[in-house]
């Protein structure tokens, strides 16, 4: 609440005012009406809480197990199962049209807005303007702001009603403006694409989006698996794909210890919390989930919630994993230690991206540790200890 009050009282900085005027001229030149600009950005101001949220996204700093526990809670599971029953006719119709299972759609809906319980209360144009002004990802959000104005200009939603997340995602399934313009559909036949108040519009749009991303009807997203003690950790990465029967030949089992099914589907092993955490064999539909949100934790949470909605059991493995989250400062220290040892981490930015994970993997091999590439407090402590004289 204090942050919101601060944003309302904060005067518009001169440099933001200059940026905003330049943007307004660009938007007018691209066909946005003056009326829409005035309605959406007439009293534009920076929202500092938006910038703060952008710097501490839980997908990047919380552990997978913590992240999962918060998002696949008993209450969310109970509400999701009730939603499957309440909206069965609509969900069956959508599945017949797009091939996306009801449990998957409801899982996305549950994670995005708690089944419509919280759509976000940030004014989307102002949130997007704040993020577009910030140089970190300014070009992306500048484009999204233009698309949001096009939605308002087309009459799909009034500027005052365009509320959403701090990052500009909107409606029951939290579409970014560009996703809305490309994939939103009129599911209830009223001539509008109302992702806020119309559940048929929202869920049909979500299924249309997943279908266009390449969802494969009749195929599962993935499953939890059990890896043998002799497993080559270098194989546990999204880019290394093998047929299910090939993974089985390497000793990979179902999480309950049974053999994997005889299948030629291609899959990859994913370790969201390192070698001591749970392991997953993920397929093409997992990649589609990742295209919705480029976070492994998010995609696994959607997949697991969809399984639980069908009555499948909780995770069986990974309970002994180091479950301490890493701060940005800790990741930055880890990156700096890797760099001083000659490992290529790219830019030391406090985020454990692909190059940092590859550097960790390379260092683990040299140090004789399981080379899972996972950034954790334990890895940082190992590096500190080995750095000591």
mmCIF file of C-alpha atoms in Angstrom, residues 232-237 240 338 343 357-374 379 383 386:
data_model
loop_
_atom_site.group_PDB
_atom_site.id
_atom_site.type_symbol
_atom_site.label_atom_id
_atom_site.label_comp_id
_atom_site.label_asym_id
_atom_site.label_seq_id
_atom_site.Cartn_x
_atom_site.Cartn_y
_atom_site.Cartn_z
ATOM 1 C CA UNK A 232 25.494 -38.723 -16.697
ATOM 2 C CA UNK A 233 24.402 -35.315 -15.427
ATOM 3 C CA UNK A 234 25.635 -33.714 -18.617
ATOM 4 C CA UNK A 235 22.587 -35.238 -20.315
ATOM 5 C CA UNK A 236 20.195 -33.342 -18.029
ATOM 6 C CA UNK A 237 19.499 -30.266 -20.072
ATOM 7 C CA UNK A 240 19.530 -33.052 -25.088
ATOM 8 C CA UNK A 338 33.356 -18.332 -11.782
ATOM 9 C CA UNK A 343 34.761 -19.654 -16.781
ATOM 10 C CA UNK A 357 24.567 -22.538 -15.678
ATOM 11 C CA UNK A 358 26.979 -23.812 -18.313
ATOM 12 C CA UNK A 359 29.891 -22.246 -16.407
ATOM 13 C CA UNK A 360 28.709 -23.873 -13.170
ATOM 14 C CA UNK A 361 28.527 -27.218 -14.952
ATOM 15 C CA UNK A 362 32.080 -26.802 -16.261
ATOM 16 C CA UNK A 363 33.390 -25.868 -12.816
ATOM 17 C CA UNK A 364 31.569 -28.815 -11.190
ATOM 18 C CA UNK A 365 33.267 -31.204 -13.607
ATOM 19 C CA UNK A 366 36.684 -29.806 -12.683
ATOM 20 C CA UNK A 367 35.812 -29.944 -8.972
ATOM 21 C CA UNK A 368 34.574 -33.548 -9.188
ATOM 22 C CA UNK A 369 31.000 -32.656 -8.243
ATOM 23 C CA UNK A 370 27.729 -33.743 -9.888
ATOM 24 C CA UNK A 371 27.710 -31.522 -12.966
ATOM 25 C CA UNK A 372 24.066 -30.432 -12.945
ATOM 26 C CA UNK A 373 24.706 -26.732 -13.640
ATOM 27 C CA UNK A 374 22.360 -25.678 -10.852
ATOM 28 C CA UNK A 379 27.527 -24.466 -4.912
ATOM 29 C CA UNK A 383 33.317 -22.231 -4.452
ATOM 30 C CA UNK A 386 37.870 -23.773 -2.641
#
